[in-house]
Structure formats: structure tokens, C-alpha cells
Amino acid sequence: MKHIFEINHPSLKSWVDIPSDSHFPIQNIPFGIFKTNQSSPRVGTRIGDFVLDLLKVAEADYFSDIQISKDVFNQSFLNDFMACGKKITNAVRLRISELLQDETKYDLQKYAENFLIPIEKVELLMPVKVGDYTDFYSSEEHATNVGTMFRDPENALLPNWKHLPVAYHGRASSIVVSDTPIYRPYGQTLPDSSKSPIYGASRLVDFELEMAFIIGKNNPSGHQVSTADAEEFIFGFVLFNDWSARDIQKWEYVPLGPFLAKNFASSISPWVVTLEALEPFRTESPTQNPTVLPYLQYEGMKNFDISLEVQLQPQKSENQTICQSNSKYLYWNINQQLAHHTVNGCNIQVGDMCASGTISGSSADSFGSMLELTWKGSKPLKMSDGSERKFLQDFDTVTMIGYAEKNGIKVGFGEVKGQILPSPKK
Ligand code: MN
């Protein structure tokens, strides 16, 4: 059998016609859940502008020499597939590559119309049943910006920040797939001029540009995951928009952190890009100073060079790019995040999701939230229809796009998109 990383080679070509700027060339092979008018939810992969129906591929016995049940593909979530372990899931990914390669001994191309569905004919569903959800705070630039705005520019980072990857536990069941509408939250806020709080719709709804990794292997309580072993437990990544209500957040967050400002919704991209597909895009992490404790030290390149972009589209206006960032800016990498998460013996389970925290760069056009881009509303963004934005208005659509690129090959996530709607509440 070929080595799993050979299928990342930029020279590989597919017999499927793939647009040159596609996020989904044969080097990607992400996993997701889809349905059509004719078929129930099931596991698929994406190649160019098509979804490959992996239940049908399994039923046609193309995976018959891999120790995996066909039933694993006939599911509404990827959890059972991920739980098979990397040895199996990597073998499936390798086989899919072989099935789709230009020069192949397999005959799937002859029956292509039975297996490939044009992307416009499928509905993409939530890929994972999320068990537990953790949101880190791992971008130094973001934490510095927020600390500067809300506390003290001289001491923007709290004393713990460079010693441990700060995080909070969020709400798993309100994580939704791209294209799900987001209702403006109601809640309590304390207006600047007021001594007592008021109730009403949040006026400061925001996005947060993040990525999230998904756990593909259980670890029992009492057992730590080391930085060296962390990647065994990480199946892959999605784009993550952590919708936030800044006015609610400001009033509620002391002393226990975010609650209703965050738990109304987070959106993810539908395709889970595997850690293995991102292998060619590894890059150095930022230098950590002061030196971290031994359990947070690591070897090798643990950050990923993934270009990230946020677009904002007011209703009846053009979509425009308002932020360009990169996941390589993260101060704390995923190995450190997972090692810290489990250092106390906290268990992890297949389907758990860990988001990075807002990923901001150092320049003002790389900030990953409206809060930072408009500097708390003091520098509104100018939209092409002549309007201004301090925070999100009803019917605004936010789209996040992410991809890695090298040697002319893009390995991408597609997008995560969501529109803000007025709350149905009174
Ligand atoms: Mn967040």
C-alpha cells in the first residue's frame, strides 16, 4: 500500500474535471454528510464540483479489503467513521484517491454517474455530532486587542496568557452547519451611560473568525494526552464562526467568562479537512517567550499555513472582503491546546470540537472580528452601498473562506456562511 502522504503530491491528477481554483482537488478528499431529494443522509467526500457518495462506493465493494462496515457510511454524522481510527480512515482516503486518479486500476469512472452528484443537487448537513465544545483564546493579537480595548493597554494580556492556552467550555448543541440562519439574540446589557441594565435585542452582534479541530479518538478520564501524541486524537478541521453579542458579553462575563453572549449559535463549514491533507502546509509556530512548562513543550512544525478571509454582504449589496488572516498566526498550537485540555485528566471523546479563538494578525485588515476591525465601533467599515458597519445588522451575511495553497494546489475548506435575521422573540 502507498504511504498516506503520497496522495498529497501536487502532480496527482483526477479523471474528474476540477476547476483550477477549486478547494477540492484530488489532494484534499475531505469528509462530510449530505443528502439529496432521492437519498437519506450519508457520508460523502468532495471532488471539484461533485460529491462522491461513499455509501454507494462501499456498497459497490470498492472498500472490501478495508476492515470497515458499510453501515459506517450510512449515518447522519461522521462520528462512527472517525471512531474507526486513523489506520482505517486513512486507508479509506487513500482508496478514494486511487479511485479518482487519472491512472487507476479501478473502474469507478465507467459508472461515474452512479457515484458522483453535482454539488448543486445536494444538501450539506452538520458533519459531526458534537459532544463537548471548547473555545480557546489562542491568538496573541486578538487577546491583546481585546485586552487593550476593555482593560488596560499597558497590561493587555492577563498574567496567565503566555503560560497556558486559555479557554472556556461552550454549548455543543447550538453549533450549526453553514447556511443556517442566525437569529439576533435578546438579553441583558448595561448601556455605557446607565447604572442599571436593560433588556432587549443585542445591538452589537459580531462574528469571530476561527478554526476548529475535531476529536477522532477517545481518551479516558485520568489520562493525559501529550503534545507528542495529540495528533493521533485529531481527525481534522473545519472553519468556525463563533457568533458573539458584545454588549451582552461585556455585562455578563465577569467572573466566569462567556455565557449567553456566545451560546446562541456557532457556525461551521460542512467539509472536515483531515489533518493528513494539511500535512504539506505545516509551518513554524510563533516563538513563545517566556518558555512554557515542560508539558506544553513540543517538537516539529505544529502550525498550518491556511489563508482565511471574511466577507460581509449587506442585504441588496455586494459581498466585500473585510478581513484577511491566517491560521499560522496562532500563538498556541493544537498540540498544546489538547495537552493542556487533558493535563488535569479531563476525558475527550470522538466528536468533541475545539475552536481556536479568534484568529487575528498584526495588521488592522487582518483582525478577525468586527470588534477589532472597527475598534469597538470607533472606526466604522464603509460598505460598497454607502452604508457603514460598526457591528452586524439584520440581514447581513457573513462568509468565511479558508484554504492552504502550495505548488499550484489549493486544499480548502470551502466556506462557512450565515445570515443574521431579526429575532422572532418579543
Ligand atoms: Mn470565540
mmCIF file of N, CA, C and O in Angstrom, residues 1 15 39 88 113 122 133 145 184 256 313 320 328 351 373 395:
data_model
loop_
_atom_site.group_PDB
_atom_site.id
_atom_site.type_symbol
_atom_site.label_atom_id
_atom_site.label_comp_id
_atom_site.label_asym_id
_atom_site.label_seq_id
_atom_site.Cartn_x
_atom_site.Cartn_y
_atom_site.Cartn_z
ATOM 1 N N MET A 1 0.846 -1.201 0.000
ATOM 2 C CA MET A 1 0.000 0.000 0.000
ATOM 3 C C MET A 1 0.882 1.251 0.000
ATOM 4 O O MET A 1 1.923 1.289 0.618
ATOM 5 N N TRP A 15 -9.430 12.015 -12.987
ATOM 6 C CA TRP A 15 -10.237 11.990 -14.219
ATOM 7 C C TRP A 15 -11.489 12.859 -14.089
ATOM 8 O O TRP A 15 -12.143 13.159 -15.086
ATOM 9 N N SER A 39 -31.988 10.605 -1.660
ATOM 10 C CA SER A 39 -31.235 9.757 -0.724
ATOM 11 C C SER A 39 -31.226 10.305 0.696
ATOM 12 O O SER A 39 -31.285 11.513 0.911
ATOM 13 N N ILE A 88 -7.777 3.028 9.615
ATOM 14 C CA ILE A 88 -8.889 2.725 8.702
ATOM 15 C C ILE A 88 -9.280 3.961 7.884
ATOM 16 O O ILE A 88 -9.429 3.890 6.659
ATOM 17 N N GLU A 113 -21.609 8.316 -13.128
ATOM 18 C CA GLU A 113 -22.897 8.995 -12.841
ATOM 19 C C GLU A 113 -23.649 8.327 -11.701
ATOM 20 O O GLU A 113 -24.534 8.933 -11.106
ATOM 21 N N VAL A 122 -27.086 18.625 -3.904
ATOM 22 C CA VAL A 122 -27.028 18.026 -2.566
ATOM 23 C C VAL A 122 -27.269 19.095 -1.499
ATOM 24 O O VAL A 122 -27.021 20.276 -1.715
ATOM 25 N N TYR A 133 -17.778 20.965 23.518
ATOM 26 C CA TYR A 133 -17.186 22.038 22.707
ATOM 27 C C TYR A 133 -16.392 22.977 23.605
ATOM 28 O O TYR A 133 -16.877 23.436 24.642
ATOM 29 N N ASN A 145 -5.617 42.874 21.484
ATOM 30 C CA ASN A 145 -6.593 43.889 21.062
ATOM 31 C C ASN A 145 -7.745 43.990 22.059
ATOM 32 O O ASN A 145 -8.141 45.093 22.456
ATOM 33 N N ARG A 184 -30.786 37.144 15.804
ATOM 34 C CA ARG A 184 -30.205 38.130 16.715
ATOM 35 C C ARG A 184 -30.651 37.824 18.146
ATOM 36 O O ARG A 184 -31.852 37.727 18.415
ATOM 37 N N LEU A 256 -17.113 34.571 35.437
ATOM 38 C CA LEU A 256 -16.986 33.204 34.925
ATOM 39 C C LEU A 256 -16.851 33.093 33.406
ATOM 40 O O LEU A 256 -16.861 31.996 32.864
ATOM 41 N N GLN A 313 -21.722 40.853 3.482
ATOM 42 C CA GLN A 313 -22.664 41.274 2.438
ATOM 43 C C GLN A 313 -23.934 41.823 3.071
ATOM 44 O O GLN A 313 -24.758 41.070 3.595
ATOM 45 N N GLN A 320 -18.277 42.017 0.218
ATOM 46 C CA GLN A 320 -16.927 42.575 0.188
ATOM 47 C C GLN A 320 -16.046 41.991 1.276
ATOM 48 O O GLN A 320 -16.508 41.648 2.368
ATOM 49 N N LYS A 328 -1.705 30.452 10.718
ATOM 50 C CA LYS A 328 -0.320 30.324 11.203
ATOM 51 C C LYS A 328 0.013 31.352 12.287
ATOM 52 O O LYS A 328 1.017 31.227 12.985
ATOM 53 N N GLY A 351 -15.884 13.254 18.400
ATOM 54 C CA GLY A 351 -16.900 14.268 18.102
ATOM 55 C C GLY A 351 -16.728 15.545 18.896
ATOM 56 O O GLY A 351 -17.384 16.549 18.597
ATOM 57 N N LEU A 373 -11.959 45.095 14.028
ATOM 58 C CA LEU A 373 -11.873 45.802 12.739
ATOM 59 C C LEU A 373 -12.360 47.244 12.864
ATOM 60 O O LEU A 373 -11.822 48.148 12.222
ATOM 61 N N PHE A 395 -30.041 40.956 8.448
ATOM 62 C CA PHE A 395 -29.946 40.541 7.038
ATOM 63 C C PHE A 395 -28.526 40.653 6.466
ATOM 64 O O PHE A 395 -28.325 40.389 5.283
#
